[in-house]
Amino acid sequence: MVFSKKRQKEEKVINITAKPILLKGKPFIKCVFRHPNKDNTYNYDIKEFLTLTSIWLEEKFYHADLFLTNETYQFLQNQKGKSTLLFKKASNILEDNQSHDHQKKVYVNPEGQYYRDLGLISGQGNLFSKGQKKYNQINKYIEMVSHLLSDEKPEGVFTIADMGSGKAYLTFALYDYLSTSLGWKVKITGYELRKDLVFLCNDVAAKMGFAGLSFVEAGIDKVPISKTDMVVALHACDIATDMAIHFGIECGAKYLVLAPCCQKQIRQNMDIQNVLSPVLKHGILLERQAELLTDGMRALLLEYKGYQSRVFEFVSLEHTSKNVMITAKKSKPDPKALDSFFALKKEFGIKYHYLEKLMNLPL
């Protein structure tokens, strides 16, 4: 629901966006008050919101738009006090990129101040040209994480280490979703080598009042091992993904979310002498085979270490055309997974996988 068209020019609030959320299992209405240079967010129970709706329409705004799944209602007023209620079929439902027949559930609202500060939307709240694709990615990412964490009921602070957080669009969205929408106590630390991005993200987090979100200038190899509930690595290149996996295992993480890219290590350590040799003489096919083996063997080692792993297609991430994601959830160790791992090594003449080296397995 959106309240707009200010009654008074001196009114500082441009508009108010309201949407239903659950906080600790109870229904609330999250309201974002948009100002020229900042946004303020407040959560109201249903009774409070209904009272405020009357006040806002009488004192602050002329218009209110209510967006439902299949229709939209517009309440319009003029300066003479005349009011009109309009109805129309919904035309602005966010659709999935692949034209599914069902409505895509929206997990994040790209109107927060942090999206402006990070360069995703303009000062007027409009998505930049690259913004729609990025927004689709953010929403899909939060949807995926929500399913991964569906059984989680944290008793204290839920800790997350984000390796190579970059400009942190997804990091901010994850923190906002877990802390605001789910009402969790969350501590997320983003690790990034680029000092300017660390400074920018810390500044934005401070402006937003995200006390549990911080960024540190450090590479994966410099992050101290400590108890962590979840490890994220969305831009880890080549063996950096293996380092993130090993870090998560050593920290006893219950969840891992990984988007591998640039799988070069296995390709440089393969000597294929099997029925696929005539096919893999072509560089592009050898590269793709190495990618499949790299990520498939990572999944096997995760299963061996007691994780339920899943490898699937994901919305392509920034900086890379790869669209494979690996998620892992703590479960029971599978000794047979290690047998499968070594069988693949032998079949494809692989000297070693960097992750097995980090795990100190017999090469």
mmCIF file of C-alpha atoms in Angstrom:
data_model
loop_
_atom_site.group_PDB
_atom_site.id
_atom_site.type_symbol
_atom_site.label_atom_id
_atom_site.label_comp_id
_atom_site.label_asym_id
_atom_site.label_seq_id
_atom_site.Cartn_x
_atom_site.Cartn_y
_atom_site.Cartn_z
ATOM 1 C CA MET A 1 0.000 0.000 0.000
ATOM 2 C CA VAL A 2 1.324 3.452 -0.902
ATOM 3 C CA PHE A 3 0.211 6.842 0.464
ATOM 4 C CA SER A 4 1.170 9.705 -1.867
ATOM 5 C CA LYS A 5 0.450 13.233 -3.195
ATOM 6 C CA LYS A 6 1.252 15.470 -0.240
ATOM 7 C CA ARG A 7 -1.427 17.831 1.052
ATOM 8 C CA GLN A 8 1.110 20.457 2.156
ATOM 9 C CA LYS A 9 4.259 21.525 0.270
ATOM 10 C CA GLU A 10 6.180 21.790 3.529
ATOM 11 C CA GLU A 11 5.414 18.156 4.382
ATOM 12 C CA LYS A 12 8.820 16.425 4.587
ATOM 13 C CA VAL A 13 7.569 12.908 3.877
ATOM 14 C CA ILE A 14 7.270 12.282 0.115
ATOM 15 C CA ASN A 15 5.260 9.087 0.472
ATOM 16 C CA ILE A 16 4.709 6.109 2.762
ATOM 17 C CA THR A 17 5.000 2.507 1.592
ATOM 18 C CA ALA A 18 3.306 -0.131 3.753
ATOM 19 C CA LYS A 19 3.499 -3.912 3.539
ATOM 20 C CA PRO A 20 2.553 -6.812 5.854
ATOM 21 C CA ILE A 21 5.330 -8.698 7.642
ATOM 22 C CA LEU A 22 5.695 -11.230 10.432
ATOM 23 C CA LEU A 23 7.784 -10.423 13.493
ATOM 24 C CA LYS A 24 8.315 -13.396 15.769
ATOM 25 C CA GLY A 25 5.256 -15.008 14.256
ATOM 26 C CA LYS A 26 2.956 -12.012 14.773
ATOM 27 C CA PRO A 27 1.496 -9.832 11.971
ATOM 28 C CA PHE A 28 2.749 -6.261 11.656
ATOM 29 C CA ILE A 29 2.699 -3.578 8.992
ATOM 30 C CA LYS A 30 6.129 -2.306 7.954
ATOM 31 C CA CYS A 31 5.973 1.351 6.898
ATOM 32 C CA VAL A 32 8.777 3.097 5.031
ATOM 33 C CA PHE A 33 8.600 6.914 5.239
ATOM 34 C CA ARG A 34 10.426 8.318 2.222
ATOM 35 C CA HIS A 35 12.196 11.652 2.659
ATOM 36 C CA PRO A 36 14.283 13.465 0.010
ATOM 37 C CA ASN A 37 17.567 12.218 1.487
ATOM 38 C CA LYS A 38 16.683 9.321 3.749
ATOM 39 C CA ASP A 39 14.118 6.670 4.631
ATOM 40 C CA ASN A 40 12.701 5.888 8.063
ATOM 41 C CA THR A 41 11.138 2.502 8.793
ATOM 42 C CA TYR A 42 8.590 1.731 11.510
ATOM 43 C CA ASN A 43 6.588 -1.386 12.318
ATOM 44 C CA TYR A 44 2.995 -1.082 13.564
ATOM 45 C CA ASP A 45 0.487 -3.640 14.746
ATOM 46 C CA ILE A 46 -2.726 -3.882 12.724
ATOM 47 C CA LYS A 47 -4.796 -1.696 15.063
ATOM 48 C CA GLU A 48 -2.176 1.074 15.106
ATOM 49 C CA PHE A 49 -1.861 0.993 11.329
ATOM 50 C CA LEU A 50 -5.609 1.330 10.752
ATOM 51 C CA THR A 51 -5.704 4.344 13.061
ATOM 52 C CA LEU A 52 -2.720 5.931 11.292
ATOM 53 C CA THR A 53 -4.262 5.267 7.873
ATOM 54 C CA SER A 54 -7.182 7.538 8.735
ATOM 55 C CA ILE A 55 -4.852 10.243 10.055
ATOM 56 C CA TRP A 56 -2.556 10.119 7.017
ATOM 57 C CA LEU A 57 -5.448 10.375 4.552
ATOM 58 C CA GLU A 58 -7.046 13.244 6.470
ATOM 59 C CA GLU A 59 -3.914 15.263 7.237
ATOM 60 C CA LYS A 60 -0.958 14.259 5.042
ATOM 61 C CA PHE A 61 -1.883 12.700 1.686
ATOM 62 C CA TYR A 62 -4.582 12.855 -0.973
ATOM 63 C CA HIS A 63 -3.960 9.439 -2.536
ATOM 64 C CA ALA A 64 -3.697 5.833 -1.363
ATOM 65 C CA ASP A 65 -3.026 2.811 -3.601
ATOM 66 C CA LEU A 66 -3.731 -0.685 -2.325
ATOM 67 C CA PHE A 67 -1.994 -3.429 -4.346
ATOM 68 C CA LEU A 68 -3.455 -6.914 -3.989
ATOM 69 C CA THR A 69 -2.544 -10.100 -5.813
ATOM 70 C CA ASN A 70 -5.072 -9.706 -8.619
ATOM 71 C CA GLU A 71 -6.381 -6.170 -8.337
ATOM 72 C CA THR A 72 -5.505 -2.628 -7.333
ATOM 73 C CA TYR A 73 -7.657 -0.103 -5.465
ATOM 74 C CA GLN A 74 -7.031 3.646 -5.703
ATOM 75 C CA PHE A 75 -8.487 6.082 -3.188
ATOM 76 C CA LEU A 76 -8.283 9.605 -4.608
ATOM 77 C CA GLN A 77 -9.146 12.940 -2.969
ATOM 78 C CA ASN A 78 -9.021 16.506 -4.227
ATOM 79 C CA GLN A 79 -8.596 19.818 -2.430
ATOM 80 C CA LYS A 80 -12.366 20.339 -2.308
ATOM 81 C CA GLY A 81 -12.840 17.184 -0.276
ATOM 82 C CA LYS A 82 -14.310 15.045 -3.045
ATOM 83 C CA SER A 83 -13.156 11.424 -2.901
ATOM 84 C CA THR A 84 -13.189 8.623 -5.485
ATOM 85 C CA LEU A 85 -12.505 4.898 -5.199
ATOM 86 C CA LEU A 86 -11.191 3.219 -8.363
ATOM 87 C CA PHE A 87 -10.679 -0.453 -9.084
ATOM 88 C CA LYS A 88 -8.578 -2.143 -11.745
ATOM 89 C CA LYS A 89 -6.893 -5.436 -12.461
ATOM 90 C CA ALA A 90 -3.318 -5.540 -11.205
ATOM 91 C CA SER A 91 -0.801 -4.669 -13.901
ATOM 92 C CA ASN A 92 2.389 -4.227 -11.907
ATOM 93 C CA ILE A 93 2.864 -7.683 -10.411
ATOM 94 C CA LEU A 94 6.520 -8.577 -10.528
ATOM 95 C CA GLU A 95 6.890 -11.552 -12.865
ATOM 96 C CA ASP A 96 9.666 -14.113 -12.962
ATOM 97 C CA ASN A 97 12.181 -13.750 -15.805
ATOM 98 C CA GLN A 98 11.059 -17.056 -17.323
ATOM 99 C CA SER A 99 7.353 -16.129 -17.716
ATOM 100 C CA HIS A 100 5.879 -18.628 -15.276
ATOM 101 C CA ASP A 101 2.118 -18.743 -14.826
ATOM 102 C CA HIS A 102 2.330 -18.010 -11.110
ATOM 103 C CA GLN A 103 3.108 -14.760 -9.316
ATOM 104 C CA LYS A 104 6.589 -14.419 -7.949
ATOM 105 C CA LYS A 105 6.650 -13.775 -4.238
ATOM 106 C CA VAL A 106 8.434 -10.561 -3.332
ATOM 107 C CA TYR A 107 10.838 -10.948 -0.404
ATOM 108 C CA VAL A 108 12.565 -7.565 -0.523
ATOM 109 C CA ASN A 109 11.456 -4.020 -1.277
ATOM 110 C CA PRO A 110 14.053 -2.061 -3.311
ATOM 111 C CA GLU A 111 13.058 1.257 -1.761
ATOM 112 C CA GLY A 112 15.295 1.335 1.300
ATOM 113 C CA GLN A 113 17.825 4.091 1.794
ATOM 114 C CA TYR A 114 20.708 1.630 1.588
ATOM 115 C CA TYR A 115 19.797 0.771 -2.021
ATOM 116 C CA ARG A 116 20.150 4.448 -2.897
ATOM 117 C CA ASP A 117 23.487 4.773 -1.141
ATOM 118 C CA LEU A 118 24.769 1.642 -2.904
ATOM 119 C CA GLY A 119 23.709 2.992 -6.295
ATOM 120 C CA LEU A 120 20.833 0.631 -7.113
ATOM 121 C CA ILE A 121 18.055 3.254 -7.237
ATOM 122 C CA SER A 122 17.936 7.001 -7.819
ATOM 123 C CA GLY A 123 17.160 9.660 -5.252
ATOM 124 C CA GLN A 124 13.579 9.629 -6.546
ATOM 125 C CA GLY A 125 13.276 5.908 -5.817
ATOM 126 C CA ASN A 126 13.512 4.706 -9.431
ATOM 127 C CA LEU A 127 15.556 1.661 -10.404
ATOM 128 C CA PHE A 128 18.582 2.421 -12.600
ATOM 129 C CA SER A 129 18.915 0.486 -15.871
ATOM 130 C CA LYS A 130 20.918 -2.266 -14.187
ATOM 131 C CA GLY A 131 18.656 -2.176 -11.149
ATOM 132 C CA GLN A 132 15.845 -4.474 -12.315
ATOM 133 C CA LYS A 133 18.197 -7.374 -13.008
ATOM 134 C CA LYS A 134 19.952 -6.801 -9.709
ATOM 135 C CA TYR A 135 16.619 -6.595 -7.878
ATOM 136 C CA ASN A 136 15.506 -9.913 -9.404
ATOM 137 C CA GLN A 137 18.762 -11.441 -8.222
ATOM 138 C CA ILE A 138 18.348 -10.051 -4.709
ATOM 139 C CA ASN A 139 14.771 -11.289 -4.417
ATOM 140 C CA LYS A 140 15.685 -14.759 -5.715
ATOM 141 C CA TYR A 141 18.626 -14.929 -3.334
ATOM 142 C CA ILE A 142 16.506 -14.084 -0.287
ATOM 143 C CA GLU A 143 13.876 -16.591 -1.427
ATOM 144 C CA MET A 144 16.543 -19.300 -1.631
ATOM 145 C CA VAL A 145 17.964 -18.431 1.796
ATOM 146 C CA SER A 146 14.479 -18.366 3.324
ATOM 147 C CA HIS A 147 13.948 -21.963 2.214
ATOM 148 C CA LEU A 148 17.392 -23.023 3.415
ATOM 149 C CA LEU A 149 16.745 -21.557 6.876
ATOM 150 C CA SER A 150 13.088 -22.590 7.094
ATOM 151 C CA ASP A 151 13.709 -25.000 9.998
ATOM 152 C CA GLU A 152 16.051 -22.676 11.886
ATOM 153 C CA LYS A 153 14.867 -21.242 15.193
ATOM 154 C CA PRO A 154 17.815 -19.299 16.637
ATOM 155 C CA GLU A 155 17.821 -18.985 20.410
ATOM 156 C CA GLY A 156 20.422 -16.226 20.458
ATOM 157 C CA VAL A 157 22.304 -14.163 17.887
ATOM 158 C CA PHE A 158 22.517 -15.819 14.456
ATOM 159 C CA THR A 159 26.026 -15.179 13.088
ATOM 160 C CA ILE A 160 26.980 -14.996 9.416
ATOM 161 C CA ALA A 161 30.366 -14.546 7.725
ATOM 162 C CA ASP A 162 30.123 -13.157 4.178
ATOM 163 C CA MET A 163 33.363 -13.829 2.304
ATOM 164 C CA GLY A 164 34.126 -11.357 -0.474
ATOM 165 C CA SER A 165 31.051 -9.227 0.163
ATOM 166 C CA GLY A 166 31.850 -6.686 -2.582
ATOM 167 C CA LYS A 167 29.344 -3.841 -2.772
ATOM 168 C CA ALA A 168 27.104 -5.930 -0.497
ATOM 169 C CA TYR A 169 23.712 -5.569 -2.187
ATOM 170 C CA LEU A 170 22.897 -9.123 -1.131
ATOM 171 C CA THR A 171 24.475 -8.702 2.304
ATOM 172 C CA PHE A 172 22.287 -5.708 3.164
ATOM 173 C CA ALA A 173 19.201 -7.474 1.814
ATOM 174 C CA LEU A 174 19.934 -10.577 3.888
ATOM 175 C CA TYR A 175 20.450 -8.563 7.068
ATOM 176 C CA ASP A 176 17.267 -6.560 6.461
ATOM 177 C CA TYR A 177 15.242 -9.708 5.780
ATOM 178 C CA LEU A 178 16.472 -11.692 8.790
ATOM 179 C CA SER A 179 16.391 -8.820 11.283
ATOM 180 C CA THR A 180 13.319 -6.912 10.094
ATOM 181 C CA SER A 181 11.053 -9.430 8.376
ATOM 182 C CA LEU A 182 11.868 -12.422 10.586
ATOM 183 C CA GLY A 183 12.738 -10.488 13.738
ATOM 184 C CA TRP A 184 15.967 -12.427 14.337
ATOM 185 C CA LYS A 185 18.930 -11.134 16.298
ATOM 186 C CA VAL A 186 21.590 -11.191 13.600
ATOM 187 C CA LYS A 187 25.285 -10.411 13.325
ATOM 188 C CA ILE A 188 26.712 -10.357 9.806
ATOM 189 C CA THR A 189 30.357 -9.581 9.095
ATOM 190 C CA GLY A 190 31.320 -8.933 5.489
ATOM 191 C CA TYR A 191 34.959 -9.531 4.551
ATOM 192 C CA GLU A 192 36.284 -7.626 1.546
ATOM 193 C CA LEU A 193 39.789 -6.759 0.285
ATOM 194 C CA ARG A 194 38.869 -3.424 -1.339
ATOM 195 C CA LYS A 195 39.206 -0.698 1.269
ATOM 196 C CA ASP A 196 36.860 1.741 -0.499
ATOM 197 C CA LEU A 197 34.005 -0.777 -0.496
ATOM 198 C CA VAL A 198 34.577 -1.614 3.168
ATOM 199 C CA PHE A 199 34.383 2.092 4.028
ATOM 200 C CA LEU A 200 31.264 2.622 1.890
ATOM 201 C CA CYS A 201 29.391 -0.373 3.312
ATOM 202 C CA ASN A 202 30.238 0.454 6.928
ATOM 203 C CA ASP A 203 29.062 4.016 6.336
ATOM 204 C CA VAL A 204 25.749 2.857 4.849
ATOM 205 C CA ALA A 205 25.211 0.309 7.638
ATOM 206 C CA ALA A 206 25.765 3.044 10.240
ATOM 207 C CA LYS A 207 23.304 5.386 8.482
ATOM 208 C CA MET A 208 20.687 2.640 8.467
ATOM 209 C CA GLY A 209 21.201 1.842 12.133
ATOM 210 C CA PHE A 210 22.084 -1.765 11.279
ATOM 211 C CA ALA A 211 24.012 -2.397 14.491
ATOM 212 C CA GLY A 212 24.604 -6.065 13.705
ATOM 213 C CA LEU A 213 26.098 -5.466 10.247
ATOM 214 C CA SER A 214 29.766 -4.590 9.771
ATOM 215 C CA PHE A 215 32.502 -4.936 7.171
ATOM 216 C CA VAL A 216 36.182 -5.765 7.604
ATOM 217 C CA GLU A 217 39.100 -5.375 5.204
ATOM 218 C CA ALA A 218 40.440 -8.934 5.003
ATOM 219 C CA GLY A 219 40.826 -11.914 2.705
ATOM 220 C CA ILE A 220 39.402 -15.339 3.512
ATOM 221 C CA ASP A 221 42.797 -16.633 4.619
ATOM 222 C CA LYS A 222 43.055 -13.861 7.235
ATOM 223 C CA VAL A 223 39.674 -14.400 8.894
ATOM 224 C CA PRO A 224 40.072 -15.997 12.352
ATOM 225 C CA ILE A 225 38.263 -19.269 12.992
ATOM 226 C CA SER A 226 35.360 -18.722 15.390
ATOM 227 C CA LYS A 227 31.891 -20.164 15.890
ATOM 228 C CA THR A 228 29.717 -19.124 12.958
ATOM 229 C CA ASP A 229 26.203 -20.252 12.062
ATOM 230 C CA MET A 230 26.375 -19.547 8.342
ATOM 231 C CA VAL A 231 29.088 -18.863 5.759
ATOM 232 C CA VAL A 232 28.364 -17.078 2.476
ATOM 233 C CA ALA A 233 30.759 -16.774 -0.489
ATOM 234 C CA LEU A 234 29.100 -15.374 -3.596
ATOM 235 C CA HIS A 235 32.072 -14.038 -5.540
ATOM 236 C CA ALA A 236 34.859 -16.402 -4.452
ATOM 237 C CA CYS A 237 37.098 -17.091 -7.455
ATOM 238 C CA ASP A 238 38.675 -20.509 -8.056
ATOM 239 C CA ILE A 239 40.226 -21.920 -4.839
ATOM 240 C CA ALA A 240 38.743 -19.097 -2.739
ATOM 241 C CA THR A 241 35.496 -21.092 -2.790
ATOM 242 C CA ASP A 242 37.358 -24.073 -1.318
ATOM 243 C CA MET A 243 38.843 -21.815 1.338
ATOM 244 C CA ALA A 244 35.363 -20.553 2.235
ATOM 245 C CA ILE A 245 34.023 -24.124 2.458
ATOM 246 C CA HIS A 246 36.907 -25.190 4.679
ATOM 247 C CA PHE A 247 36.429 -22.115 6.860
ATOM 248 C CA GLY A 248 32.758 -22.992 7.288
ATOM 249 C CA ILE A 249 33.526 -26.585 8.225
ATOM 250 C CA GLU A 250 36.183 -25.528 10.734
ATOM 251 C CA CYS A 251 33.792 -22.975 12.266
ATOM 252 C CA GLY A 252 31.094 -25.600 12.661
ATOM 253 C CA ALA A 253 28.751 -23.626 10.404
ATOM 254 C CA LYS A 254 25.278 -25.088 10.052
ATOM 255 C CA TYR A 255 24.748 -23.552 6.626
ATOM 256 C CA LEU A 256 26.896 -22.649 3.614
ATOM 257 C CA VAL A 257 25.858 -20.650 0.541
ATOM 258 C CA LEU A 258 28.359 -20.580 -2.331
ATOM 259 C CA ALA A 259 28.428 -19.277 -5.901
ATOM 260 C CA PRO A 260 31.668 -20.642 -7.412
ATOM 261 C CA CYS A 261 33.396 -19.115 -10.408
ATOM 262 C CA CYS A 262 36.641 -19.472 -12.388
ATOM 263 C CA GLN A 263 37.215 -23.156 -11.573
ATOM 264 C CA LYS A 264 40.811 -23.306 -12.871
ATOM 265 C CA GLN A 265 42.561 -25.493 -10.304
ATOM 266 C CA ILE A 266 41.095 -28.849 -11.390
ATOM 267 C CA ARG A 267 41.589 -28.151 -15.102
ATOM 268 C CA GLN A 268 45.280 -27.541 -14.512
ATOM 269 C CA ASN A 269 45.600 -30.814 -12.614
ATOM 270 C CA MET A 270 43.800 -33.265 -14.919
ATOM 271 C CA ASP A 271 45.274 -36.000 -17.113
ATOM 272 C CA ILE A 272 42.247 -37.653 -18.700
ATOM 273 C CA GLN A 273 42.851 -41.102 -20.154
ATOM 274 C CA ASN A 274 39.343 -42.477 -20.591
ATOM 275 C CA VAL A 275 36.537 -42.703 -23.143
ATOM 276 C CA LEU A 276 35.979 -38.932 -22.940
ATOM 277 C CA SER A 277 39.538 -38.085 -24.037
ATOM 278 C CA PRO A 278 38.648 -37.567 -27.745
ATOM 279 C CA VAL A 279 35.854 -35.176 -26.771
ATOM 280 C CA LEU A 280 37.762 -33.245 -24.135
ATOM 281 C CA LYS A 281 40.554 -32.342 -26.554
ATOM 282 C CA HIS A 282 38.391 -29.304 -27.282
ATOM 283 C CA GLY A 283 39.241 -26.573 -24.798
ATOM 284 C CA ILE A 284 35.709 -25.353 -24.157
ATOM 285 C CA LEU A 285 34.465 -28.878 -23.409
ATOM 286 C CA LEU A 286 37.432 -29.575 -21.150
ATOM 287 C CA GLU A 287 36.706 -26.344 -19.289
ATOM 288 C CA ARG A 288 33.068 -27.285 -18.752
ATOM 289 C CA GLN A 289 33.978 -30.792 -17.630
ATOM 290 C CA ALA A 290 36.460 -29.339 -15.135
ATOM 291 C CA GLU A 291 33.762 -27.016 -13.780
ATOM 292 C CA LEU A 292 31.326 -29.905 -13.300
ATOM 293 C CA LEU A 293 33.948 -32.004 -11.552
ATOM 294 C CA THR A 294 35.126 -29.139 -9.346
ATOM 295 C CA ASP A 295 31.679 -28.348 -7.974
ATOM 296 C CA GLY A 296 30.462 -31.942 -7.908
ATOM 297 C CA MET A 297 33.494 -33.015 -5.885
ATOM 298 C CA ARG A 298 32.986 -30.087 -3.516
ATOM 299 C CA ALA A 299 29.455 -31.353 -2.893
ATOM 300 C CA LEU A 300 30.787 -34.863 -2.195
ATOM 301 C CA LEU A 301 33.345 -33.599 0.333
ATOM 302 C CA LEU A 302 30.637 -31.573 2.054
ATOM 303 C CA GLU A 303 28.497 -34.715 2.325
ATOM 304 C CA TYR A 304 31.473 -36.624 3.687
ATOM 305 C CA LYS A 305 31.880 -33.922 6.333
ATOM 306 C CA GLY A 306 28.264 -34.158 7.419
ATOM 307 C CA TYR A 307 26.351 -31.723 5.216
ATOM 308 C CA GLN A 308 23.343 -32.195 2.996
ATOM 309 C CA SER A 309 24.491 -30.509 -0.214
ATOM 310 C CA ARG A 310 22.565 -29.148 -3.166
ATOM 311 C CA VAL A 311 23.898 -27.864 -6.500
ATOM 312 C CA PHE A 312 21.474 -25.897 -8.663
ATOM 313 C CA GLU A 313 21.059 -23.110 -11.199
ATOM 314 C CA PHE A 314 20.794 -19.581 -9.889
ATOM 315 C CA VAL A 315 20.265 -16.083 -11.298
ATOM 316 C CA SER A 316 23.630 -15.069 -12.752
ATOM 317 C CA LEU A 317 25.716 -13.065 -10.312
ATOM 318 C CA GLU A 318 27.487 -9.807 -11.034
ATOM 319 C CA HIS A 319 31.039 -10.069 -12.457
ATOM 320 C CA THR A 320 30.516 -13.613 -13.780
ATOM 321 C CA SER A 321 28.377 -15.509 -16.276
ATOM 322 C CA LYS A 322 28.385 -18.622 -14.093
ATOM 323 C CA ASN A 323 25.030 -19.521 -12.628
ATOM 324 C CA VAL A 324 25.716 -22.475 -10.347
ATOM 325 C CA MET A 325 25.057 -22.279 -6.622
ATOM 326 C CA ILE A 326 25.966 -24.744 -3.886
ATOM 327 C CA THR A 327 24.126 -24.786 -0.576
ATOM 328 C CA ALA A 328 24.888 -27.032 2.365
ATOM 329 C CA LYS A 329 22.970 -27.769 5.547
ATOM 330 C CA LYS A 330 24.415 -29.598 8.541
ATOM 331 C CA SER A 331 23.279 -33.214 8.617
ATOM 332 C CA LYS A 332 24.965 -36.618 9.087
ATOM 333 C CA PRO A 333 28.370 -37.615 7.641
ATOM 334 C CA ASP A 334 28.286 -39.874 4.584
ATOM 335 C CA PRO A 335 31.461 -42.027 4.418
ATOM 336 C CA LYS A 336 30.468 -43.348 0.973
ATOM 337 C CA ALA A 337 30.745 -39.841 -0.452
ATOM 338 C CA LEU A 338 34.514 -39.985 0.051
ATOM 339 C CA ASP A 339 34.696 -43.242 -1.926
ATOM 340 C CA SER A 340 32.864 -41.543 -4.798
ATOM 341 C CA PHE A 341 35.238 -38.586 -4.561
ATOM 342 C CA PHE A 342 38.350 -40.755 -4.930
ATOM 343 C CA ALA A 343 36.725 -42.753 -7.746
ATOM 344 C CA LEU A 344 36.253 -39.527 -9.713
ATOM 345 C CA LYS A 345 39.845 -38.499 -9.044
ATOM 346 C CA LYS A 346 41.081 -41.775 -10.491
ATOM 347 C CA GLU A 347 38.721 -41.778 -13.480
ATOM 348 C CA PHE A 348 39.703 -38.279 -14.612
ATOM 349 C CA GLY A 349 43.370 -38.363 -13.635
ATOM 350 C CA ILE A 350 43.035 -35.555 -11.102
ATOM 351 C CA LYS A 351 46.184 -34.998 -9.051
ATOM 352 C CA TYR A 352 44.339 -33.273 -6.241
ATOM 353 C CA HIS A 353 41.334 -31.099 -5.418
ATOM 354 C CA TYR A 354 42.288 -28.009 -3.416
ATOM 355 C CA LEU A 355 39.528 -28.654 -0.871
ATOM 356 C CA GLU A 356 40.855 -32.130 -0.065
ATOM 357 C CA LYS A 357 44.269 -30.541 0.443
ATOM 358 C CA LEU A 358 42.805 -28.088 2.936
ATOM 359 C CA MET A 359 41.107 -31.003 4.705
ATOM 360 C CA ASN A 360 44.433 -32.872 4.912
ATOM 361 C CA LEU A 361 42.996 -35.914 3.165
ATOM 362 C CA PRO A 362 45.489 -38.420 1.672
ATOM 363 C CA LEU A 363 46.261 -37.182 -1.862
#
